């Protein structure tokens, strides 16, 4: 791993960069924003594989995570925190593209995994840089769109007990594969009916989890920022507004928006993908957002199958 830092209003955000792929001056660049608990190192396999795919892959550490400044706790207003975090990310992107002479003819793909989607949508609601070709919301869970998790969601119960041991166990559970037997025939039903047909608790025994042992043993977890991250989800009106703003930008041709999800991911994320799909269909905006389902993939396809992940992101 090669650690770098780039300037932002908060100081310096850490990032890992695969570097430019060999033998070409025109390549595609993916800049990834991680989710909750898992650090930017969760994308290391994509970083390692990217050069041979003709891709430059960058994974950035959000505030409060290893190598980057702590999240400012002086304000309890989630809306102000989103504004600050959005400014941080935009400044990082501008600095990185300029300082590293990133070719912009192919554009930059801004990849937002899981809870990272909330941060990316918050940033783009402020400004969408012209060099951003597409925004990929990768396996986004319901709460990043301002929607509540059902009471029977295991993630909802985990948020009620944020002890380190419970969070480590929950992180490992997130990496499992889940069989959703009614997945293919769920269209047309109400959201609550479809949610009831998802598997919210028990992993499928047919597939080994991405992390059979605790991911913390690989140095991929950072739990110190969990409560501050979770507190941002209270700003449901801001989250909804940012999502609607992003779809409108896509409809206006400002940026391409793609949602990528796994058919065997945790129910929180399958339901999140459905929310996007339903919302754009109800408003006749189907062409604004491209929905990509990865058959048999879980929440960590970037770890289990980085080649498939990179192809989907591009």
mmCIF file of N, CA and C in Angstrom, residues 21 72 93 124 131 140 160-161 182 184 190 198 200 203 215 221 249 305 313:
data_model
loop_
_atom_site.group_PDB
_atom_site.id
_atom_site.type_symbol
_atom_site.label_atom_id
_atom_site.label_comp_id
_atom_site.label_asym_id
_atom_site.label_seq_id
_atom_site.Cartn_x
_atom_site.Cartn_y
_atom_site.Cartn_z
ATOM 1 N N UNK A 21 -2.137 3.766 -15.417
ATOM 2 C CA UNK A 21 -1.814 2.469 -16.031
ATOM 3 C C UNK A 21 -0.695 2.631 -17.042
ATOM 4 N N UNK A 72 -15.219 17.281 12.537
ATOM 5 C CA UNK A 72 -15.465 18.399 13.445
ATOM 6 C C UNK A 72 -16.738 18.136 14.243
ATOM 7 N N UNK A 93 -11.223 16.350 -4.768
ATOM 8 C CA UNK A 93 -11.331 15.967 -6.177
ATOM 9 C C UNK A 93 -10.641 16.990 -7.073
ATOM 10 N N UNK A 124 -22.270 16.530 -4.415
ATOM 11 C CA UNK A 124 -22.746 16.879 -5.757
ATOM 12 C C UNK A 124 -23.943 17.820 -5.702
ATOM 13 N N UNK A 131 -15.494 17.567 -14.832
ATOM 14 C CA UNK A 131 -14.688 16.396 -15.174
ATOM 15 C C UNK A 131 -15.320 15.093 -14.684
ATOM 16 N N UNK A 140 -26.193 0.970 -2.400
ATOM 17 C CA UNK A 140 -26.598 1.961 -1.397
ATOM 18 C C UNK A 140 -27.730 1.442 -0.514
ATOM 19 N N UNK A 160 -28.499 0.213 17.584
ATOM 20 C CA UNK A 160 -28.944 0.408 18.956
ATOM 21 C C UNK A 160 -27.916 -0.105 19.958
ATOM 22 N N UNK A 161 -26.967 -0.903 19.501
ATOM 23 C CA UNK A 161 -25.909 -1.425 20.373
ATOM 24 C C UNK A 161 -24.563 -1.264 19.668
ATOM 25 N N UNK A 182 -37.713 -14.368 -3.336
ATOM 26 C CA UNK A 182 -38.747 -13.690 -4.123
ATOM 27 C C UNK A 182 -38.178 -12.503 -4.898
ATOM 28 N N UNK A 184 -36.826 -12.124 -7.863
ATOM 29 C CA UNK A 184 -37.163 -11.986 -9.282
ATOM 30 C C UNK A 184 -38.623 -11.626 -9.513
ATOM 31 N N UNK A 190 -46.138 -3.435 -3.278
ATOM 32 C CA UNK A 190 -45.796 -2.249 -2.505
ATOM 33 C C UNK A 190 -44.435 -2.457 -1.854
ATOM 34 N N UNK A 198 -37.880 -10.117 1.598
ATOM 35 C CA UNK A 198 -36.422 -10.169 1.618
ATOM 36 C C UNK A 198 -35.937 -10.931 2.848
ATOM 37 N N UNK A 200 -33.769 -10.663 5.806
ATOM 38 C CA UNK A 200 -33.130 -9.581 6.551
ATOM 39 C C UNK A 200 -32.119 -10.077 7.583
ATOM 40 N N UNK A 203 -27.937 -15.400 6.791
ATOM 41 C CA UNK A 203 -27.134 -15.561 5.571
ATOM 42 C C UNK A 203 -27.391 -16.910 4.918
ATOM 43 N N UNK A 215 -13.208 -8.977 9.791
ATOM 44 C CA UNK A 215 -12.418 -8.129 8.892
ATOM 45 C C UNK A 215 -11.436 -7.239 9.627
ATOM 46 N N UNK A 221 -11.142 -2.309 9.450
ATOM 47 C CA UNK A 221 -12.193 -1.651 10.216
ATOM 48 C C UNK A 221 -11.672 -0.464 11.009
ATOM 49 N N UNK A 249 -30.100 16.249 -11.812
ATOM 50 C CA UNK A 249 -28.887 16.539 -12.586
ATOM 51 C C UNK A 249 -28.694 15.498 -13.687
ATOM 52 N N UNK A 305 -14.667 -10.328 -6.069
ATOM 53 C CA UNK A 305 -14.518 -10.406 -7.529
ATOM 54 C C UNK A 305 -14.213 -9.011 -8.083
ATOM 55 N N UNK A 313 -18.298 -0.771 -12.596
ATOM 56 C CA UNK A 313 -18.114 0.636 -12.236
ATOM 57 C C UNK A 313 -17.844 1.503 -13.464
#
